[in-house]
Amino acid sequence: MRESRIERVHFGTVEYGEDLLRSITSFVSERKIHLGFIVLLGGLRKTSLAYYDQNEKVFRKISCDEPVEIVSCYGNITLKDGNPHVHLHLIGSKGDGSCIGGHVTEGCEVFAAEFFVFELSGEVERKYDERTGLYLWDLR
Ligand code: ZN
């Protein structure tokens, strides 16, 4: 465990047609945010998510080409190989109210998006974890 504090709160929008993950990643990279969390709402034209198969240790793609409402999108910002890394999860609802959810990958085409980024003091670097096959927080 570690402790931190909120340094600044940034907020912004992602423009129509932009890639959600790429836009948020450039936002935090330009502002040199090394640790933080993000909350985001809006809508997507296309959705590209992933589900991590814990047994095979691979990400499986989840795609949706119909517009969805972003019911919830939450994530964190840490460092991976010294660069800001955005880890985002999202739940999107379709026209009939059914939802898809998962780990956000490139390919989410924004209809509209509003977000807050809470920048925290300190840094956390991600490190490859043999047991899970994931790059997890290295708190040692
Ligand atoms: Zn994830």
Short mmCIF file of N, CA and C and ligand atoms in Angstrom, two decimals:
data_model
loop_
_atom_site.label_atom_id
_atom_site.label_comp_id
_atom_site.label_asym_id
_atom_site.label_seq_id
_atom_site.Cartn_x
_atom_site.Cartn_y
_atom_site.Cartn_z
N MET A 1 0.84 -1.19 0.00
CA MET A 1 0.00 0.00 0.00
C MET A 1 0.88 1.24 0.00
N ARG A 2 0.33 2.28 -0.58
CA ARG A 2 1.00 3.58 -0.58
C ARG A 2 -0.05 4.66 -0.39
N GLU A 3 0.43 5.86 -0.18
CA GLU A 3 -0.49 6.98 0.00
C GLU A 3 -0.18 8.07 -1.01
N SER A 4 -1.19 8.81 -1.39
CA SER A 4 -1.01 9.89 -2.34
C SER A 4 -2.02 10.99 -2.02
N ARG A 5 -1.99 12.06 -2.80
CA ARG A 5 -3.02 13.10 -2.65
C ARG A 5 -3.34 13.68 -4.02
N ILE A 6 -4.52 14.25 -4.13
CA ILE A 6 -4.92 14.86 -5.40
C ILE A 6 -4.16 16.18 -5.56
N GLU A 7 -3.41 16.28 -6.66
CA GLU A 7 -2.63 17.49 -6.95
C GLU A 7 -3.47 18.49 -7.74
N ARG A 8 -4.07 18.01 -8.83
CA ARG A 8 -4.86 18.87 -9.71
C ARG A 8 -5.98 18.05 -10.32
N VAL A 9 -7.02 18.75 -10.75
CA VAL A 9 -8.09 18.09 -11.50
C VAL A 9 -8.14 18.71 -12.89
N HIS A 10 -7.93 17.90 -13.90
CA HIS A 10 -7.99 18.35 -15.30
C HIS A 10 -9.31 17.87 -15.86
N PHE A 11 -9.85 18.59 -16.81
CA PHE A 11 -11.05 18.08 -17.47
C PHE A 11 -11.08 18.53 -18.92
N GLY A 12 -11.82 17.76 -19.71
CA GLY A 12 -11.85 18.07 -21.13
C GLY A 12 -12.89 17.25 -21.85
N THR A 13 -12.86 17.36 -23.16
CA THR A 13 -13.78 16.59 -23.99
C THR A 13 -12.95 15.88 -25.07
N VAL A 14 -13.52 14.84 -25.62
CA VAL A 14 -12.91 14.19 -26.78
C VAL A 14 -13.84 14.49 -27.95
N GLU A 15 -13.26 14.94 -29.05
CA GLU A 15 -14.06 15.38 -30.20
C GLU A 15 -14.68 14.22 -30.97
N TYR A 16 -15.76 14.52 -31.63
CA TYR A 16 -16.47 13.58 -32.49
C TYR A 16 -15.48 12.92 -33.46
N GLY A 17 -15.56 11.60 -33.56
CA GLY A 17 -14.75 10.88 -34.53
C GLY A 17 -13.36 10.49 -34.05
N GLU A 18 -12.93 11.03 -32.89
CA GLU A 18 -11.59 10.69 -32.41
C GLU A 18 -11.57 9.33 -31.71
N ASP A 19 -10.38 8.78 -31.60
CA ASP A 19 -10.21 7.51 -30.90
C ASP A 19 -10.12 7.78 -29.39
N LEU A 20 -10.98 7.13 -28.64
CA LEU A 20 -11.07 7.40 -27.20
C LEU A 20 -9.75 7.20 -26.47
N LEU A 21 -9.17 6.02 -26.60
CA LEU A 21 -7.96 5.70 -25.83
C LEU A 21 -6.77 6.56 -26.27
N ARG A 22 -6.63 6.73 -27.58
CA ARG A 22 -5.51 7.54 -28.08
C ARG A 22 -5.62 9.00 -27.63
N SER A 23 -6.85 9.54 -27.63
CA SER A 23 -7.05 10.93 -27.21
C SER A 23 -6.73 11.12 -25.73
N ILE A 24 -7.21 10.22 -24.91
CA ILE A 24 -6.96 10.35 -23.47
C ILE A 24 -5.47 10.15 -23.18
N THR A 25 -4.85 9.22 -23.89
CA THR A 25 -3.42 8.98 -23.69
C THR A 25 -2.61 10.22 -24.08
N SER A 26 -2.97 10.89 -25.20
CA SER A 26 -2.21 12.10 -25.55
C SER A 26 -2.46 13.21 -24.54
N PHE A 27 -3.70 13.30 -24.05
CA PHE A 27 -4.02 14.33 -23.05
C PHE A 27 -3.12 14.18 -21.82
N VAL A 28 -3.01 12.96 -21.29
CA VAL A 28 -2.21 12.78 -20.07
C VAL A 28 -0.71 12.85 -20.36
N SER A 29 -0.30 12.46 -21.56
CA SER A 29 1.13 12.54 -21.91
C SER A 29 1.56 14.00 -22.06
N GLU A 30 0.73 14.79 -22.75
CA GLU A 30 1.06 16.21 -22.93
C GLU A 30 1.17 16.93 -21.59
N ARG A 31 0.33 16.55 -20.64
CA ARG A 31 0.34 17.20 -19.33
C ARG A 31 1.28 16.52 -18.34
N LYS A 32 1.98 15.49 -18.81
CA LYS A 32 2.94 14.75 -17.98
C LYS A 32 2.32 14.26 -16.66
N ILE A 33 1.12 13.69 -16.77
CA ILE A 33 0.45 13.13 -15.61
C ILE A 33 0.96 11.69 -15.42
N HIS A 34 1.61 11.45 -14.28
CA HIS A 34 2.25 10.17 -14.04
C HIS A 34 1.43 9.23 -13.17
N LEU A 35 0.50 9.82 -12.42
CA LEU A 35 -0.35 9.01 -11.55
C LEU A 35 -1.71 9.70 -11.43
N GLY A 36 -2.78 8.93 -11.56
CA GLY A 36 -4.09 9.55 -11.45
C GLY A 36 -5.21 8.59 -11.77
N PHE A 37 -6.41 9.13 -11.73
CA PHE A 37 -7.56 8.33 -12.16
C PHE A 37 -8.47 9.19 -13.01
N ILE A 38 -9.29 8.51 -13.79
CA ILE A 38 -10.11 9.20 -14.77
C ILE A 38 -11.54 8.69 -14.71
N VAL A 39 -12.49 9.60 -14.88
CA VAL A 39 -13.90 9.24 -15.03
C VAL A 39 -14.40 9.92 -16.29
N LEU A 40 -15.21 9.21 -17.04
CA LEU A 40 -15.63 9.71 -18.35
C LEU A 40 -17.05 9.25 -18.68
N LEU A 41 -17.80 10.14 -19.33
CA LEU A 41 -19.15 9.81 -19.80
C LEU A 41 -19.29 10.28 -21.23
N GLY A 42 -20.25 9.71 -21.94
CA GLY A 42 -20.50 10.16 -23.31
C GLY A 42 -21.12 9.08 -24.15
N GLY A 43 -20.79 9.10 -25.42
CA GLY A 43 -21.32 8.10 -26.34
C GLY A 43 -20.26 7.71 -27.36
N LEU A 44 -20.39 6.50 -27.88
CA LEU A 44 -19.44 6.00 -28.88
C LEU A 44 -20.18 5.62 -30.16
N ARG A 45 -19.54 5.88 -31.31
CA ARG A 45 -20.06 5.42 -32.61
C ARG A 45 -19.74 3.95 -32.80
N LYS A 46 -18.53 3.58 -32.38
CA LYS A 46 -18.07 2.18 -32.46
C LYS A 46 -17.32 1.87 -31.18
N THR A 47 -17.43 0.62 -30.75
CA THR A 47 -16.79 0.24 -29.48
C THR A 47 -15.84 -0.93 -29.70
N SER A 48 -14.67 -0.80 -29.13
CA SER A 48 -13.68 -1.87 -29.23
C SER A 48 -13.11 -2.14 -27.84
N LEU A 49 -13.51 -3.27 -27.29
CA LEU A 49 -13.09 -3.62 -25.93
C LEU A 49 -12.36 -4.95 -25.95
N ALA A 50 -11.90 -5.36 -24.79
CA ALA A 50 -11.25 -6.66 -24.68
C ALA A 50 -11.61 -7.29 -23.34
N TYR A 51 -11.60 -8.60 -23.36
CA TYR A 51 -11.82 -9.39 -22.16
C TYR A 51 -10.55 -10.20 -21.95
N TYR A 52 -10.00 -10.16 -20.74
CA TYR A 52 -8.76 -10.90 -20.50
C TYR A 52 -9.08 -12.33 -20.10
N ASP A 53 -8.67 -13.26 -20.94
CA ASP A 53 -8.84 -14.68 -20.66
C ASP A 53 -7.75 -15.10 -19.67
N GLN A 54 -8.15 -15.31 -18.42
CA GLN A 54 -7.17 -15.57 -17.35
C GLN A 54 -6.45 -16.90 -17.50
N ASN A 55 -7.11 -17.88 -18.15
CA ASN A 55 -6.46 -19.18 -18.33
C ASN A 55 -5.45 -19.16 -19.46
N GLU A 56 -5.84 -18.54 -20.58
CA GLU A 56 -4.95 -18.48 -21.75
C GLU A 56 -4.00 -17.29 -21.70
N LYS A 57 -4.30 -16.34 -20.80
CA LYS A 57 -3.49 -15.12 -20.67
C LYS A 57 -3.41 -14.33 -21.98
N VAL A 58 -4.57 -14.19 -22.60
CA VAL A 58 -4.64 -13.36 -23.82
C VAL A 58 -5.92 -12.51 -23.74
N PHE A 59 -5.86 -11.36 -24.42
CA PHE A 59 -7.04 -10.51 -24.50
C PHE A 59 -7.90 -10.99 -25.67
N ARG A 60 -9.21 -11.13 -25.44
CA ARG A 60 -10.16 -11.50 -26.49
C ARG A 60 -10.98 -10.26 -26.84
N LYS A 61 -11.10 -10.03 -28.13
CA LYS A 61 -11.75 -8.82 -28.62
C LYS A 61 -13.28 -8.84 -28.46
N ILE A 62 -13.83 -7.69 -28.06
CA ILE A 62 -15.28 -7.50 -27.99
C ILE A 62 -15.57 -6.24 -28.82
N SER A 63 -16.29 -6.40 -29.94
CA SER A 63 -16.56 -5.25 -30.79
C SER A 63 -18.04 -4.98 -30.91
N CYS A 64 -18.38 -3.72 -31.12
CA CYS A 64 -19.78 -3.36 -31.33
C CYS A 64 -19.81 -2.19 -32.31
N ASP A 65 -20.52 -2.39 -33.42
CA ASP A 65 -20.55 -1.35 -34.46
C ASP A 65 -21.77 -0.45 -34.37
N GLU A 66 -22.64 -0.71 -33.38
CA GLU A 66 -23.79 0.19 -33.23
C GLU A 66 -23.48 1.22 -32.13
N PRO A 67 -24.11 2.41 -32.22
CA PRO A 67 -23.83 3.44 -31.21
C PRO A 67 -24.18 2.97 -29.80
N VAL A 68 -23.35 3.31 -28.85
CA VAL A 68 -23.63 3.00 -27.44
C VAL A 68 -23.49 4.25 -26.58
N GLU A 69 -24.22 4.21 -25.49
CA GLU A 69 -24.13 5.24 -24.46
C GLU A 69 -23.06 4.78 -23.47
N ILE A 70 -22.13 5.64 -23.12
CA ILE A 70 -21.13 5.25 -22.12
C ILE A 70 -21.77 5.42 -20.74
N VAL A 71 -22.19 4.30 -20.17
CA VAL A 71 -22.86 4.31 -18.88
C VAL A 71 -21.84 4.56 -17.78
N SER A 72 -20.65 3.98 -17.98
CA SER A 72 -19.59 4.14 -17.00
C SER A 72 -18.25 3.92 -17.69
N CYS A 73 -17.31 4.77 -17.38
CA CYS A 73 -15.95 4.58 -17.89
C CYS A 73 -15.03 5.11 -16.82
N TYR A 74 -14.14 4.25 -16.38
CA TYR A 74 -13.30 4.55 -15.25
C TYR A 74 -11.93 3.96 -15.50
N GLY A 75 -10.90 4.64 -15.04
CA GLY A 75 -9.59 4.08 -15.27
C GLY A 75 -8.51 4.73 -14.44
N ASN A 76 -7.29 4.24 -14.62
CA ASN A 76 -6.17 4.82 -13.89
C ASN A 76 -5.02 5.14 -14.83
N ILE A 77 -4.13 5.98 -14.32
CA ILE A 77 -2.95 6.41 -15.07
C ILE A 77 -1.73 6.09 -14.21
N THR A 78 -0.84 5.32 -14.79
CA THR A 78 0.42 5.00 -14.11
C THR A 78 1.51 5.07 -15.17
N LEU A 79 2.70 4.59 -14.84
CA LEU A 79 3.79 4.59 -15.82
C LEU A 79 4.07 3.18 -16.29
N LYS A 80 4.33 3.07 -17.60
CA LYS A 80 4.79 1.80 -18.16
C LYS A 80 5.99 2.13 -19.01
N ASP A 81 7.13 1.54 -18.71
CA ASP A 81 8.40 1.87 -19.37
C ASP A 81 8.67 3.38 -19.29
N GLY A 82 8.28 3.98 -18.18
CA GLY A 82 8.57 5.40 -17.96
C GLY A 82 7.59 6.38 -18.60
N ASN A 83 6.63 5.87 -19.37
CA ASN A 83 5.66 6.74 -20.04
C ASN A 83 4.27 6.59 -19.43
N PRO A 84 3.48 7.69 -19.42
CA PRO A 84 2.12 7.58 -18.89
C PRO A 84 1.31 6.52 -19.63
N HIS A 85 0.68 5.66 -18.84
CA HIS A 85 -0.10 4.56 -19.40
C HIS A 85 -1.53 4.65 -18.87
N VAL A 86 -2.51 4.68 -19.78
CA VAL A 86 -3.92 4.80 -19.39
C VAL A 86 -4.56 3.42 -19.43
N HIS A 87 -5.13 3.02 -18.31
CA HIS A 87 -5.85 1.75 -18.21
C HIS A 87 -7.32 2.09 -17.98
N LEU A 88 -8.15 1.82 -18.98
CA LEU A 88 -9.56 2.23 -18.95
C LEU A 88 -10.48 1.02 -19.09
N HIS A 89 -11.57 1.05 -18.34
CA HIS A 89 -12.65 0.08 -18.52
C HIS A 89 -13.93 0.84 -18.81
N LEU A 90 -14.83 0.19 -19.51
CA LEU A 90 -16.03 0.88 -19.96
C LEU A 90 -17.24 -0.05 -20.01
N ILE A 91 -18.39 0.49 -19.67
CA ILE A 91 -19.66 -0.20 -19.91
C ILE A 91 -20.48 0.69 -20.84
N GLY A 92 -20.95 0.09 -21.93
CA GLY A 92 -21.75 0.85 -22.90
C GLY A 92 -23.10 0.20 -23.08
N SER A 93 -24.17 1.03 -23.10
CA SER A 93 -25.50 0.46 -23.30
C SER A 93 -25.96 0.69 -24.72
N LYS A 94 -26.62 -0.32 -25.27
CA LYS A 94 -27.14 -0.25 -26.64
C LYS A 94 -28.58 0.27 -26.60
N GLY A 95 -29.19 0.39 -27.76
CA GLY A 95 -30.54 0.93 -27.87
C GLY A 95 -31.59 0.19 -27.06
N ASP A 96 -31.39 -1.09 -26.86
CA ASP A 96 -32.39 -1.87 -26.10
C ASP A 96 -32.03 -1.94 -24.61
N GLY A 97 -30.99 -1.21 -24.21
CA GLY A 97 -30.61 -1.18 -22.80
C GLY A 97 -29.64 -2.28 -22.40
N SER A 98 -29.39 -3.23 -23.32
CA SER A 98 -28.40 -4.26 -22.99
C SER A 98 -27.01 -3.63 -23.05
N CYS A 99 -26.09 -4.18 -22.30
CA CYS A 99 -24.77 -3.56 -22.17
C CYS A 99 -23.64 -4.48 -22.61
N ILE A 100 -22.57 -3.84 -23.04
CA ILE A 100 -21.32 -4.56 -23.22
C ILE A 100 -20.30 -3.85 -22.35
N GLY A 101 -19.29 -4.58 -21.93
CA GLY A 101 -18.30 -3.97 -21.06
C GLY A 101 -16.97 -4.66 -21.20
N GLY A 102 -15.93 -3.95 -20.81
CA GLY A 102 -14.60 -4.56 -20.85
C GLY A 102 -13.50 -3.53 -20.80
N HIS A 103 -12.32 -4.01 -21.14
CA HIS A 103 -11.07 -3.25 -21.14
C HIS A 103 -11.02 -2.46 -22.46
N VAL A 104 -10.87 -1.14 -22.37
CA VAL A 104 -10.88 -0.29 -23.56
C VAL A 104 -9.60 -0.47 -24.38
N THR A 105 -9.78 -0.71 -25.69
CA THR A 105 -8.64 -0.80 -26.59
C THR A 105 -8.78 0.29 -27.65
N GLU A 106 -7.76 0.45 -28.48
CA GLU A 106 -7.89 1.40 -29.59
C GLU A 106 -9.01 0.92 -30.50
N GLY A 107 -9.73 1.87 -31.10
CA GLY A 107 -10.82 1.50 -31.99
C GLY A 107 -12.18 1.96 -31.49
N CYS A 108 -12.21 2.63 -30.32
CA CYS A 108 -13.47 3.21 -29.84
C CYS A 108 -13.61 4.58 -30.48
N GLU A 109 -14.60 4.71 -31.37
CA GLU A 109 -14.80 5.97 -32.09
C GLU A 109 -15.81 6.84 -31.34
N VAL A 110 -15.35 8.00 -30.93
CA VAL A 110 -16.15 8.86 -30.05
C VAL A 110 -17.27 9.59 -30.80
N PHE A 111 -18.45 9.60 -30.17
CA PHE A 111 -19.56 10.45 -30.60
C PHE A 111 -19.47 11.74 -29.80
N ALA A 112 -19.34 11.60 -28.49
CA ALA A 112 -19.11 12.73 -27.58
C ALA A 112 -18.54 12.15 -26.30
N ALA A 113 -17.65 12.89 -25.63
CA ALA A 113 -17.11 12.40 -24.36
C ALA A 113 -16.63 13.55 -23.51
N GLU A 114 -16.97 13.47 -22.23
CA GLU A 114 -16.56 14.47 -21.24
C GLU A 114 -15.83 13.73 -20.13
N PHE A 115 -14.70 14.28 -19.70
CA PHE A 115 -13.95 13.55 -18.67
C PHE A 115 -13.29 14.47 -17.66
N PHE A 116 -13.02 13.88 -16.51
CA PHE A 116 -12.18 14.50 -15.48
C PHE A 116 -10.99 13.58 -15.25
N VAL A 117 -9.81 14.18 -15.13
CA VAL A 117 -8.62 13.42 -14.75
C VAL A 117 -8.13 13.99 -13.42
N PHE A 118 -8.07 13.15 -12.42
CA PHE A 118 -7.57 13.54 -11.11
C PHE A 118 -6.10 13.15 -11.04
N GLU A 119 -5.24 14.18 -11.05
CA GLU A 119 -3.80 13.92 -11.00
C GLU A 119 -3.36 13.76 -9.54
N LEU A 120 -2.63 12.68 -9.27
CA LEU A 120 -2.19 12.38 -7.91
C LEU A 120 -0.69 12.60 -7.77
N SER A 121 -0.25 12.81 -6.55
CA SER A 121 1.18 12.97 -6.28
C SER A 121 1.85 11.59 -6.36
N GLY A 122 3.12 11.59 -6.74
CA GLY A 122 3.88 10.34 -6.77
C GLY A 122 3.85 9.67 -8.13
N GLU A 123 4.40 8.48 -8.17
CA GLU A 123 4.49 7.70 -9.41
C GLU A 123 4.34 6.22 -9.08
N VAL A 124 3.78 5.49 -10.01
CA VAL A 124 3.75 4.04 -9.90
C VAL A 124 4.11 3.49 -11.27
N GLU A 125 5.08 2.59 -11.30
CA GLU A 125 5.52 1.99 -12.55
C GLU A 125 4.88 0.59 -12.66
N ARG A 126 4.49 0.23 -13.87
CA ARG A 126 3.96 -1.11 -14.08
C ARG A 126 5.10 -2.08 -14.37
N LYS A 127 4.91 -3.31 -13.93
CA LYS A 127 5.94 -4.33 -14.12
C LYS A 127 5.27 -5.63 -14.53
N TYR A 128 5.91 -6.36 -15.43
CA TYR A 128 5.33 -7.62 -15.89
C TYR A 128 5.20 -8.62 -14.75
N ASP A 129 4.03 -9.22 -14.64
CA ASP A 129 3.75 -10.19 -13.59
C ASP A 129 3.56 -11.56 -14.24
N GLU A 130 4.47 -12.46 -13.91
CA GLU A 130 4.51 -13.79 -14.51
C GLU A 130 3.21 -14.57 -14.27
N ARG A 131 2.69 -14.49 -13.06
CA ARG A 131 1.51 -15.29 -12.69
C ARG A 131 0.25 -14.93 -13.48
N THR A 132 0.05 -13.62 -13.71
CA THR A 132 -1.16 -13.19 -14.41
C THR A 132 -0.92 -12.93 -15.90
N GLY A 133 0.33 -12.70 -16.27
CA GLY A 133 0.64 -12.34 -17.65
C GLY A 133 0.34 -10.88 -17.95
N LEU A 134 0.12 -10.09 -16.89
CA LEU A 134 -0.24 -8.68 -17.06
C LEU A 134 0.86 -7.77 -16.50
N TYR A 135 0.85 -6.52 -16.95
CA TYR A 135 1.74 -5.51 -16.38
C TYR A 135 0.98 -4.85 -15.23
N LEU A 136 1.36 -5.20 -14.02
CA LEU A 136 0.63 -4.72 -12.83
C LEU A 136 1.47 -3.67 -12.09
N TRP A 137 0.82 -2.99 -11.17
CA TRP A 137 1.50 -1.96 -10.38
C TRP A 137 2.64 -2.59 -9.57
N ASP A 138 3.79 -1.98 -9.64
CA ASP A 138 4.93 -2.42 -8.85
C ASP A 138 5.03 -1.50 -7.64
N LEU A 139 4.56 -1.98 -6.50
CA LEU A 139 4.54 -1.14 -5.31
C LEU A 139 5.68 -1.45 -4.34
N ARG A 140 6.62 -2.30 -4.79
CA ARG A 140 7.75 -2.62 -3.89
C ARG A 140 8.85 -1.59 -3.96
ZN ZN B 1 -8.16 -3.75 -18.02
#
